[in-house]
Short mmCIF file of C-alpha atoms and ligand atoms in Angstrom, two decimals:
data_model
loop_
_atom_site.label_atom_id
_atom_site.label_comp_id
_atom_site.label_asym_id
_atom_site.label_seq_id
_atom_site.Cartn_x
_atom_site.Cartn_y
_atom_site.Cartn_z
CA UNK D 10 97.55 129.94 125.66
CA UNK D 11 100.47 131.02 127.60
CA UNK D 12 101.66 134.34 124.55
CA UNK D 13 105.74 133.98 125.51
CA UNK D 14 106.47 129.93 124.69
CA UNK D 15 110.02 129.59 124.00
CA UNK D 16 111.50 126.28 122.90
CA UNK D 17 114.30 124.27 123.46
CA UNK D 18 117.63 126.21 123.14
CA UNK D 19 119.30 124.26 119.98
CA UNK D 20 116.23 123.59 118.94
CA UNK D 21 116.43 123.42 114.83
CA UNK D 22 114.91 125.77 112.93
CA UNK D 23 114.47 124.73 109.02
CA UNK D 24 113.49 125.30 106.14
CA UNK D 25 113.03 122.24 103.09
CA UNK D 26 113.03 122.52 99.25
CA UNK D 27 113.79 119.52 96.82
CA UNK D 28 115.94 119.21 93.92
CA UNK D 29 113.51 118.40 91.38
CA UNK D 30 111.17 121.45 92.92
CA UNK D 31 113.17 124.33 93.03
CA UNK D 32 117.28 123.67 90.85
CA UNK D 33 116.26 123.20 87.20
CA UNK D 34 119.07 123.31 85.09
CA UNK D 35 117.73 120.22 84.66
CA UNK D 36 120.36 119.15 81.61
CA UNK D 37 122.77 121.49 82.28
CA UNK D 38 126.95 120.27 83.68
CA UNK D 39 126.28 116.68 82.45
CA UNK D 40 123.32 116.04 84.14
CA UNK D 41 121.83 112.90 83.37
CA UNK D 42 118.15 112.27 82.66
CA UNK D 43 115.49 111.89 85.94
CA UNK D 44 112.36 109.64 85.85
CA UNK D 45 110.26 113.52 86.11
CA UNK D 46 112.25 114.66 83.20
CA UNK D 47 110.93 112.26 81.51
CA UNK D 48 107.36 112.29 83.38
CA UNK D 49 106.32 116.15 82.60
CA UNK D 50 106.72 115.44 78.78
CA UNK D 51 103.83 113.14 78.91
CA UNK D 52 101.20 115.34 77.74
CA UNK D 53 98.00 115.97 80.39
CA UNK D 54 100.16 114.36 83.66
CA UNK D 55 101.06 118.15 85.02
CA UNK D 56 98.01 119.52 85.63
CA UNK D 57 99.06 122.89 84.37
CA UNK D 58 101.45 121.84 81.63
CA UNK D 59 104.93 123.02 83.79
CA UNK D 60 107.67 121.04 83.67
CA UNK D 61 111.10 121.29 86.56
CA UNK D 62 113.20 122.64 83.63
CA UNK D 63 114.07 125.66 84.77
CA UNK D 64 111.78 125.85 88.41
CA UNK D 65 113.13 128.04 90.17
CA UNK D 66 116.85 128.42 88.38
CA UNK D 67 118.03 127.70 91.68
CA UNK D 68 120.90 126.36 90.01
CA UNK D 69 122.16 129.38 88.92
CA UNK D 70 120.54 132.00 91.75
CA UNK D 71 121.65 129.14 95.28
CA UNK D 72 123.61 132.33 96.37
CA UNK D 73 120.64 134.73 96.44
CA UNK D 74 118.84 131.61 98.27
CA UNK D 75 121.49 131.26 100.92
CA UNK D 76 121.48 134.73 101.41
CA UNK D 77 117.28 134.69 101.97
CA UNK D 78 118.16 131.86 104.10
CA UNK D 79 120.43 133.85 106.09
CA UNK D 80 118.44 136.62 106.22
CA UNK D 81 114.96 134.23 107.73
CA UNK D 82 118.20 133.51 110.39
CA UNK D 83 117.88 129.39 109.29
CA UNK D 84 119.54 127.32 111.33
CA UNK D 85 119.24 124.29 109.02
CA UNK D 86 118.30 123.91 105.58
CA UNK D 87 116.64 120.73 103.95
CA UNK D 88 117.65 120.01 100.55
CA UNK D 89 117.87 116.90 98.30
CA UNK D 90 120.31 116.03 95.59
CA UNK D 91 119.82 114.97 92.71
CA UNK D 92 120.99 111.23 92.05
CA UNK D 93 121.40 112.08 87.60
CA UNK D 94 123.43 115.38 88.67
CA UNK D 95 125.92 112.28 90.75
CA UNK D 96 125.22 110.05 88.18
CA UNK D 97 123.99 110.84 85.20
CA UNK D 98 123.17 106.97 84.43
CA UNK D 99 122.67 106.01 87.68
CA UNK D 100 125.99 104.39 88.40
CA UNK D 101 129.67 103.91 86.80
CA UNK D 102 131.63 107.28 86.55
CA UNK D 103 130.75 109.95 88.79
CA UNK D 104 130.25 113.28 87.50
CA UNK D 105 132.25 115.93 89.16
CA UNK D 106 130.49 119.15 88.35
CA UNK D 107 127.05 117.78 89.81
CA UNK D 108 129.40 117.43 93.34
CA UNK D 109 130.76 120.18 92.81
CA UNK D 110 126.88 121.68 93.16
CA UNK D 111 126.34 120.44 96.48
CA UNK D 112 130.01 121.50 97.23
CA UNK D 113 129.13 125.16 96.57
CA UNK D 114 125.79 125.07 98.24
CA UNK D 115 127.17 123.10 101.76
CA UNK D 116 130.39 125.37 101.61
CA UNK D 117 127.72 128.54 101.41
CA UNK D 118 125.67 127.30 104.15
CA UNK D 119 128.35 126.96 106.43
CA UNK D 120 129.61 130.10 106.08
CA UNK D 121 126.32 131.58 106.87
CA UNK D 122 126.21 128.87 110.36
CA UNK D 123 123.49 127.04 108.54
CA UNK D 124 123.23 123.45 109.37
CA UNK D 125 123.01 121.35 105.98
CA UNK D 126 120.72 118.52 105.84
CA UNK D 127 120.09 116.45 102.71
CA UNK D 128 118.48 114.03 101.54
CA UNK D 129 119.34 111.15 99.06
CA UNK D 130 116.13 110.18 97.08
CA UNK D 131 113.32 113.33 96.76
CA UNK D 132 112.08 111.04 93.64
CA UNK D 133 114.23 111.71 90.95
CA UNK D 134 115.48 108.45 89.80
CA UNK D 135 118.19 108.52 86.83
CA UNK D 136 116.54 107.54 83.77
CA UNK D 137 118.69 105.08 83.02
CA UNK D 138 117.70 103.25 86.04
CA UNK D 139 113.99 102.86 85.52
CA UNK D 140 114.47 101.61 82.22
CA UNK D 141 115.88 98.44 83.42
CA UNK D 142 113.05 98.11 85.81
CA UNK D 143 113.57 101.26 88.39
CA UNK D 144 112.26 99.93 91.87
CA UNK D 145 111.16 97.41 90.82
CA UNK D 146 114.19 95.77 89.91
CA UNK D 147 116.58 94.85 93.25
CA UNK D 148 119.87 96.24 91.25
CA UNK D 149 118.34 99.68 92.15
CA UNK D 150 119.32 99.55 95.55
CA UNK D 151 122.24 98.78 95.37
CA UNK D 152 123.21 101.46 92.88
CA UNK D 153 121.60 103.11 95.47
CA UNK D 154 123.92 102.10 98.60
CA UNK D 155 127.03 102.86 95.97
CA UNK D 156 125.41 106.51 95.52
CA UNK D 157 125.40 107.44 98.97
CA UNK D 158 128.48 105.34 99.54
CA UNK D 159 130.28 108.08 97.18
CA UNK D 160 128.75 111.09 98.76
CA UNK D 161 129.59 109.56 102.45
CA UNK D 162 133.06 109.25 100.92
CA UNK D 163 133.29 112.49 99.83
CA UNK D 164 130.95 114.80 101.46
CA UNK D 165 129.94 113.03 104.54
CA UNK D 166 130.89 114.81 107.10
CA UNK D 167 130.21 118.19 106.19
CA UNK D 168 126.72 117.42 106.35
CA UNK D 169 124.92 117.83 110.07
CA UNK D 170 121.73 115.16 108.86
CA UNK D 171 121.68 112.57 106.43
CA UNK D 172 118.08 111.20 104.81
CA UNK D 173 118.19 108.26 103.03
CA UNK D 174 114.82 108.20 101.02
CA UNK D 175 111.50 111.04 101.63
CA UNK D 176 108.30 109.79 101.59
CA UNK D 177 109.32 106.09 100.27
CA UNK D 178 105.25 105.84 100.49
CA UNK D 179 104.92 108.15 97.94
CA UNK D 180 107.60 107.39 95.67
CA UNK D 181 105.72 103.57 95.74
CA UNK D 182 102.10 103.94 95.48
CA UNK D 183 102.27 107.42 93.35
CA UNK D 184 105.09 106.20 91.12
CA UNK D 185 104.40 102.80 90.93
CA UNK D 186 100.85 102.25 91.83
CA UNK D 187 98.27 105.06 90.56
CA UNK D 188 100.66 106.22 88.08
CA UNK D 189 100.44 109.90 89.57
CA UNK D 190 103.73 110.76 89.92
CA UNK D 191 107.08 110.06 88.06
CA UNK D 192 107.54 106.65 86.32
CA UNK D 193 103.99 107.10 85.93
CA UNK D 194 103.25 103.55 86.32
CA UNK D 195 99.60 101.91 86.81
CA UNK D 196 101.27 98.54 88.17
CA UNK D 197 99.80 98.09 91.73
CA UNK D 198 100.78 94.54 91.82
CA UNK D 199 104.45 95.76 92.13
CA UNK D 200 104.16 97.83 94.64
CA UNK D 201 105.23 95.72 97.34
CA UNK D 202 108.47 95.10 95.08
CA UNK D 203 109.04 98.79 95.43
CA UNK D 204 108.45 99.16 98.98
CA UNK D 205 111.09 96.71 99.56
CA UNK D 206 113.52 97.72 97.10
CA UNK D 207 113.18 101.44 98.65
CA UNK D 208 113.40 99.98 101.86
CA UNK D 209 116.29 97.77 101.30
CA UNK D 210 118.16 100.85 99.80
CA UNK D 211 117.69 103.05 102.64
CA UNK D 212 119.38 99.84 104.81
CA UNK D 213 121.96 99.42 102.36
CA UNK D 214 122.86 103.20 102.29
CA UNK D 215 122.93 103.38 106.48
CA UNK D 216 125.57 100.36 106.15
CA UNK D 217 127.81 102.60 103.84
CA UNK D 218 127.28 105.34 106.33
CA UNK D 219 128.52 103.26 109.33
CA UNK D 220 130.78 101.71 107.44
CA UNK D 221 132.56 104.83 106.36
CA UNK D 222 131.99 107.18 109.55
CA UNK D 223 132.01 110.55 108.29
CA UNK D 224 133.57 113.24 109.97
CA UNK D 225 133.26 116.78 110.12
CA UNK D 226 136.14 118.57 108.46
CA UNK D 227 135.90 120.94 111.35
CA UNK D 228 136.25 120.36 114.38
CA UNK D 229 133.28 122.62 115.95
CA UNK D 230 130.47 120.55 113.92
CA UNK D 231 129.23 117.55 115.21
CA UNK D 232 129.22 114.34 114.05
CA UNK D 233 127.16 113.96 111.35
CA UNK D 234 124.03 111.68 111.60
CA UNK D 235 121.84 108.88 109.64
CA UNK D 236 118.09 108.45 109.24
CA UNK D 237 115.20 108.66 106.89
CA UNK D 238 112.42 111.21 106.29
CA UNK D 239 108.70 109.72 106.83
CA UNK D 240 105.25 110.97 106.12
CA UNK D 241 102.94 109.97 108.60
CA UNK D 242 99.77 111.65 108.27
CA UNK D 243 96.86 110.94 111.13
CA UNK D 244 93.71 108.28 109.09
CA UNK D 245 90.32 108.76 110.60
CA UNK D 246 87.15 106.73 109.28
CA UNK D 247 84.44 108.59 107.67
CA UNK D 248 81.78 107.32 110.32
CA UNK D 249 81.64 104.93 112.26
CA UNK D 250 80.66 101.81 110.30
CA UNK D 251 83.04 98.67 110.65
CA UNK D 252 83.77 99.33 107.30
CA UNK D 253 84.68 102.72 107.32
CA UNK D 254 86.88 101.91 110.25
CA UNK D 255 88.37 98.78 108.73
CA UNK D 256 89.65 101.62 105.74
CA UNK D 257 90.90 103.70 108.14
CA UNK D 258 92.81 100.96 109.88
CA UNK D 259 94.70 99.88 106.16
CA UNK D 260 95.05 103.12 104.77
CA UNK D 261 97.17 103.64 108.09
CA UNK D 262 98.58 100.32 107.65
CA UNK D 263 99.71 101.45 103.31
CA UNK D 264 100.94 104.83 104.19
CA UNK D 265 102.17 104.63 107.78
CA UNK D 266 102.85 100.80 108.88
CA UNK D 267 104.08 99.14 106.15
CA UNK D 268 107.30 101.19 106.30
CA UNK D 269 107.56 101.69 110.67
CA UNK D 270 107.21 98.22 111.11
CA UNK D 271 110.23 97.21 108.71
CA UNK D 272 112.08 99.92 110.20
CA UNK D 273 111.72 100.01 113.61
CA UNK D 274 110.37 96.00 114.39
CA UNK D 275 112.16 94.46 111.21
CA UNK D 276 109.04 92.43 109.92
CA UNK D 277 105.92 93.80 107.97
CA UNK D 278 102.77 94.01 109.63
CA UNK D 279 101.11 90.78 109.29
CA UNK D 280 97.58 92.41 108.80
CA UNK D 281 99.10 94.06 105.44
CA UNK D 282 101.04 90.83 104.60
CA UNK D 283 97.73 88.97 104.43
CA UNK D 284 95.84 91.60 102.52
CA UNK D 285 98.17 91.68 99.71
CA UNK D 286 98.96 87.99 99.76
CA UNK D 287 95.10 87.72 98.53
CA UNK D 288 95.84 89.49 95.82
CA UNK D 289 98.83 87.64 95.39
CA UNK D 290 100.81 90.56 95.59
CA UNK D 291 104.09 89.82 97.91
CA UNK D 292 107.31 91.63 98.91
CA UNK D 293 110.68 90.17 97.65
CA UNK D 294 112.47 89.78 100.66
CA UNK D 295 115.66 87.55 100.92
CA UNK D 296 117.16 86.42 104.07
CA UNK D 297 119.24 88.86 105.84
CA UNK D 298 117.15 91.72 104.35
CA UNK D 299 114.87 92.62 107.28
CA UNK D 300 118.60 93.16 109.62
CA UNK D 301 119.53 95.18 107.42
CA UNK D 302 116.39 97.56 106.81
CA UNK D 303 115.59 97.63 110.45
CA UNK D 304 119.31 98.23 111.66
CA UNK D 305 119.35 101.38 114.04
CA UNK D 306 119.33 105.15 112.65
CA UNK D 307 120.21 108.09 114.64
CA UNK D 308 116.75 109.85 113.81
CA UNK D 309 113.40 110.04 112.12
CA UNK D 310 112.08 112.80 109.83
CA UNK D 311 108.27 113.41 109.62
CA UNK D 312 106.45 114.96 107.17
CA UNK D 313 103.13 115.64 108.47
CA UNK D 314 100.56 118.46 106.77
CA UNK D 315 96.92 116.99 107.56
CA UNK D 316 94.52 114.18 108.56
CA UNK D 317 92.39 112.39 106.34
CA UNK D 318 88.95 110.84 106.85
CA UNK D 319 88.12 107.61 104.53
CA UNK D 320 85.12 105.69 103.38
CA UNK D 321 85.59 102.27 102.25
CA UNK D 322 85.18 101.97 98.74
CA UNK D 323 83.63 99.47 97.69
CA UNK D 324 84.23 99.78 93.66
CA UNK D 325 88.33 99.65 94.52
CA UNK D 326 89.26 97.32 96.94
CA UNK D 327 92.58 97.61 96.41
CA UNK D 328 93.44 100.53 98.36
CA UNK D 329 89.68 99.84 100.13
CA UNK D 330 89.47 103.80 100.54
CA UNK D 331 87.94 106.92 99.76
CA UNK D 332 89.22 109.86 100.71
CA UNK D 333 86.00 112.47 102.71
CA UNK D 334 86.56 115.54 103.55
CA UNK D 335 86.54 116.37 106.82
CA UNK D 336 84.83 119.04 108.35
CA UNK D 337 87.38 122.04 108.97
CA UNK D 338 88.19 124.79 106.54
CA UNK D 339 91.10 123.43 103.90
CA UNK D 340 94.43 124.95 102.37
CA UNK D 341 94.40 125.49 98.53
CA UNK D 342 95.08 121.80 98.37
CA UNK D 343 91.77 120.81 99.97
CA UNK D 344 93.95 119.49 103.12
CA UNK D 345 92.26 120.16 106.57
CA UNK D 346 94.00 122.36 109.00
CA UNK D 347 94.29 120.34 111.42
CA UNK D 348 97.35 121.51 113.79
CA UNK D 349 97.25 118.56 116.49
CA UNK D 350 98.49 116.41 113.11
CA UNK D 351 101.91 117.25 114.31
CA UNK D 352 100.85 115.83 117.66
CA UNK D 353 99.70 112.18 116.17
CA UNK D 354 102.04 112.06 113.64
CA UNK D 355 104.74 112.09 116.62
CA UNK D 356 102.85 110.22 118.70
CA UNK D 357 102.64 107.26 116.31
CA UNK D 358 106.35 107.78 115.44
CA UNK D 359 106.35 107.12 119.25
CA UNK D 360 104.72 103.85 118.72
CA UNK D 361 108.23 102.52 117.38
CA UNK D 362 110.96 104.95 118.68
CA UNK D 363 112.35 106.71 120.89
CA UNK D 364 114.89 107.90 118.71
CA UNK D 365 115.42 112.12 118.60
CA UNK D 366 112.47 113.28 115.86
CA UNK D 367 112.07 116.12 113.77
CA UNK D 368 109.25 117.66 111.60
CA UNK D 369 111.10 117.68 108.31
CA UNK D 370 108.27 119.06 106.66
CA UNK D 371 105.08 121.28 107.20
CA UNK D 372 103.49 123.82 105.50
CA UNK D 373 100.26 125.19 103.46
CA UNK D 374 99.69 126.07 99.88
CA UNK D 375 97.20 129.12 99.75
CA UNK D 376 95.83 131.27 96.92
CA UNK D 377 98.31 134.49 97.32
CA UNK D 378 97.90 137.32 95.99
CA UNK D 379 100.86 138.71 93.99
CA UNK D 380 103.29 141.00 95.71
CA UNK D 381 101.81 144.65 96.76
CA UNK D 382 102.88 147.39 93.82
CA UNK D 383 105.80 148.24 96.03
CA UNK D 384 107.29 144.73 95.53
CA UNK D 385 107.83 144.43 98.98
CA UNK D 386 105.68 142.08 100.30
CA UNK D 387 102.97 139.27 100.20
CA UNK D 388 100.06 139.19 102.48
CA UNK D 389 99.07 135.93 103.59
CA UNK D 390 97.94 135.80 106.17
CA UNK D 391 96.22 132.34 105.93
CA UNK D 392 99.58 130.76 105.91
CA UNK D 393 100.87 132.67 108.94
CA UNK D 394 97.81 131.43 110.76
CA UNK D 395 98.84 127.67 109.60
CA UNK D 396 103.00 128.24 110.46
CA UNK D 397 101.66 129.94 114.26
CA UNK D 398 98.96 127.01 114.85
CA UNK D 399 101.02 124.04 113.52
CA UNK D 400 104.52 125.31 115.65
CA UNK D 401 102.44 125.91 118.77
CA UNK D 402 101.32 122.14 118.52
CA UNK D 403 105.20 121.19 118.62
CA UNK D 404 105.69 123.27 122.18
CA UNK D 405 102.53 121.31 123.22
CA UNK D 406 104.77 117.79 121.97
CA UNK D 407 107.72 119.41 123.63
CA UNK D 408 105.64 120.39 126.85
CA UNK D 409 104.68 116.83 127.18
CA UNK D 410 108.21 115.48 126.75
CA UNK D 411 108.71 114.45 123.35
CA UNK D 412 112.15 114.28 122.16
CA UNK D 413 111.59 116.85 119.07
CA UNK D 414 114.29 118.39 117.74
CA UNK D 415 113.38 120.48 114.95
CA UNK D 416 110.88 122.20 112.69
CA UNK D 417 111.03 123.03 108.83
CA UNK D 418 108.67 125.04 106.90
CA UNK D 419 107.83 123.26 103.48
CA UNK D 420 109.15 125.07 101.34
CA UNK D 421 111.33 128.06 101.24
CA UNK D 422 109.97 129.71 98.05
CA UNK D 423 107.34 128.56 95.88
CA UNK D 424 108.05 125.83 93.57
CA UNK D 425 107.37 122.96 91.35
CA UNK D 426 104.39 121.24 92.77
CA UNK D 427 104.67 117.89 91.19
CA UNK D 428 101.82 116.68 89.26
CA UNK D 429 100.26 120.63 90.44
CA UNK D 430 102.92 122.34 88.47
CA UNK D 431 103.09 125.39 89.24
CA UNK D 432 99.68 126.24 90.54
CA UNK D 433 100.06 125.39 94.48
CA UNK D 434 102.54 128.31 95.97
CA UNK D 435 103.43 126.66 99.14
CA UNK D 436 106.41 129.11 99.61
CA UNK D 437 107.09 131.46 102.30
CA UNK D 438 108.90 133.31 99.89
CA UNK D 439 106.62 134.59 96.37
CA UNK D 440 108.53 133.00 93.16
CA UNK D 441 107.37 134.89 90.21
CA UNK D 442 108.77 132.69 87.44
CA UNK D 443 108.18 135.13 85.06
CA UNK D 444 111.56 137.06 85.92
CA UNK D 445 112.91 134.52 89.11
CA UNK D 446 112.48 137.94 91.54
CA UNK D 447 112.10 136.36 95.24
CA UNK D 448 109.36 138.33 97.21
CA UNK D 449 109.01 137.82 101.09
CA UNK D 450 105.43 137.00 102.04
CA UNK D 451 104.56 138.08 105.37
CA UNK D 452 104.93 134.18 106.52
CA UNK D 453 108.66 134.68 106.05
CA UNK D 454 108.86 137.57 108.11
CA UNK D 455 106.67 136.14 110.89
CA UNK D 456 109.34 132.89 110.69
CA UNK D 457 112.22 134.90 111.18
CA UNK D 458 110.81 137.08 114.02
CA UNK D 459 109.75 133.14 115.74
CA UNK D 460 113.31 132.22 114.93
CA UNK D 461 115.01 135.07 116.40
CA UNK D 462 113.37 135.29 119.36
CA UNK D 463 113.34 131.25 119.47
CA UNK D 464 109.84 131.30 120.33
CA UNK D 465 105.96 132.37 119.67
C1 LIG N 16 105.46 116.34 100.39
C2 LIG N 16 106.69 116.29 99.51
C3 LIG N 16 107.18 117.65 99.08
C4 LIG N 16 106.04 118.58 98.76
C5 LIG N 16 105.01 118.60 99.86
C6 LIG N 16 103.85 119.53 99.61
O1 LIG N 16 104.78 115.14 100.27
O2 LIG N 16 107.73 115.64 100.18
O3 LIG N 16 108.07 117.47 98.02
O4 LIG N 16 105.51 118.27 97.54
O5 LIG N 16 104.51 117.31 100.06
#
């Protein structure tokens, strides 16, 4: 391996948090109510009884954060916003002081030449919403489109990259379909619903964009830009039975196809169509629809972490998978490192685009151990093995000419894992949420050195 790669000389350098994850505050300025609000209560769904309320006070300490950001020499951030903060009821009168959030945080991240990127939907539907139906009810979207029709209005341009949804996937089949993540719903037979309605939103939202061109309140930032944030993870079968490989080939299809194809070809893939049709399980979709999910975005965000190997399973053949795992040694998640991930995950984005890419998330949780007794750093070295391996596979995508713009580390400082709670520190920066003191690991200094010098 050549030891002095450089990459490409604007080539973004990021890191990504999410609203839920890391703000808290979580009824504070007239915040409304969020579908995980309402999720953690349920007793037994976080595994380690947490809850987002407070997180990682981010609300209160975003200055500190900027100034850690500044410090790791960012030269994007990734955040989301959260929808209740906008509108506490999902729609009808905006609430100022939530804006006025973002406001503070976009205003601090210019000043400090970081690029802000944010994204719509990280998950955290208002309350209100679901209880008329949440996805699964069309309105959604289009309180939805009138959302991030008021933010375009308002904020637009003084953000560099706009995401509609993250991991619409996820949001469907973990929300809607196992029940795993916020509404907590066991209702696979509306999943397709969901899809759609998520998909129809993030259309909906990239006509308000167009519609209202944003521009940059100065003049020395570019215009800003439109897409949505994808995870595409790489499916292998467990062996090579045509059954193992037909799991592979629709777990692909459920996590990976089902949203390209509507995005990028405007039809769903006809092999998924006919699977769920059997099950008489269809998606909504009214004329005109399809144009507008599949109209053109200015890039595509991937989220990619692992592969997965699956078995087909023959007691649930709804999904038609089990997940094996595969043979290399695993984060504290049980994911494989895997570092050519990044590779596939761009190649298959290839499949569909050519549109300018970015890796809008990647990262490892690890076991760390707390910070040395000098508080002045955390050794893990694990992780700094992951960021080095992971980063050298983009030079190898850049090497062979793909059009990849930009890298962030998930996450910035450990945070609210979702159904993990608090247990999976997937930070390059230690939270200890006992007293909200940020420690460096040695991941974040080995980041900022790679930033600085724009290179490995
Ligand atoms: C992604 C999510 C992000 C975080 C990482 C570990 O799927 O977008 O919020 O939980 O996984």
């Amino acid at each position: 391996m050549n030891n002095d790669i450089r990459f490409p000389a604007n080539f973004l350098w990021g890191a990504t948090t999410a609203a839920y994850q890391i703000e808290g505050a979580w009824n504070e300025d007239g915040k409304g109510e969020s579908i995980w609000d309402r999720f953690v209560r349920r007793p037994g769904v976080i595994i380690d009884g947490s809850t987002g309320d407070v997180a990682c006070d981010h609300y209160h300490r975003y200055v500190e954060d900027l100034d850690h950001m500044a410090a790791l020499g960012l030269k994007a951030y990734r955040f989301s916003i959260a929808w209740p903060r906008i509108f506490p009821t999902g729609s009808g009168q905006p609430n100022q002081r939530g804006l006025d959030f973002y406001r503070r945080l976009i205003d601090g991240l210019h000043q400090r030449n970081i690029a802000p990127v944010a994204t719509l939907y990280h998950w955290d539907l208002p309350q209100a919403l679901e209880d008329r139906g949440g996805w699964t009810n069309r309105d959604t979207a289009l309180r939805f489109a009138e959302y991030a029709d008021y933010l375009f209005r308002r904020i637009g341009g003084e953000v560099a990259l706009w995401a509609t949804h993250n991991e619409p996937f996820i949001q469907a089949f973990y929300g809607y379909g196992n029940g795993e993540n916020a509404p907590g719903k066991r209702s696979p037979w509306q999943v397709l619903k969901v899809v759609h309605h998520l998909l129809l939103s993030h259309g909906l939202a990239v006509s308000a964009f167009r519609a209202t061109k944003p521009q940059p309140a100065r003049t020395d930032l570019p215009p800003s830009q439109i897409g949505i944030v994808m995870m595409i993870w790489p499916h292998y079968p467990a062996s090579d039975h045509p059954a193992d490989r037909k799991a592979a080939q629709r777990i692909d299809g459920v996590m990976n196809r089902l949203f390209l194809e509507p995005l990028f070809r405007r039809r769903y893939p006809a092999d998924l169509v006919a699977h769920f049709a059997r099950r008489l399980i269809f998606a909504p979709v009214k004329p005109g629809d399809m144009e507008i999910i599949g109209q053109p975005i200015d890039f595509l965000g991937i989220n990619t972490y692992t592969r997965l190997f699956h078995a087909f399973n023959w007691r649930e053949p709804f999904l038609l998978t089990k997940q094996v795992p595969g043979p290399l040694p695993k984060t504290a998640m049980g994911w494989e490192i895997y570092p050519d991930c990044i590779i596939e995950a761009l190649q298959k984005a290839r499949e569909y685009t050519s549109i300018p890419l970015y890796i809008t998330e990647n990262g490892a949780a690890f076991d760390d151990p707390p910070p040395d007794p000098a508080d002045q750093v955390v050794e893990d070295p694990d992780r700094v093995a992951y960021l080095r391996s992971h980063i050298e596979a983009c030079r190898r995508a850049l090497a062979a000419g793909c059009d990849l713009r930009g890298y962030f580390v998930w996450t910035l400082m450990d945070n609210f894992e979702w159904a993990k709670g608090l247990s999976k520190r997937f930070g390059i920066i230690y939270t200890d949420y006992a007293t909200q003191r940020r420690v460096w690991k040695r991941s974040a200094h080995v980041y900022r050195d790679i930033i600085a010098r724009n290179g490995l």
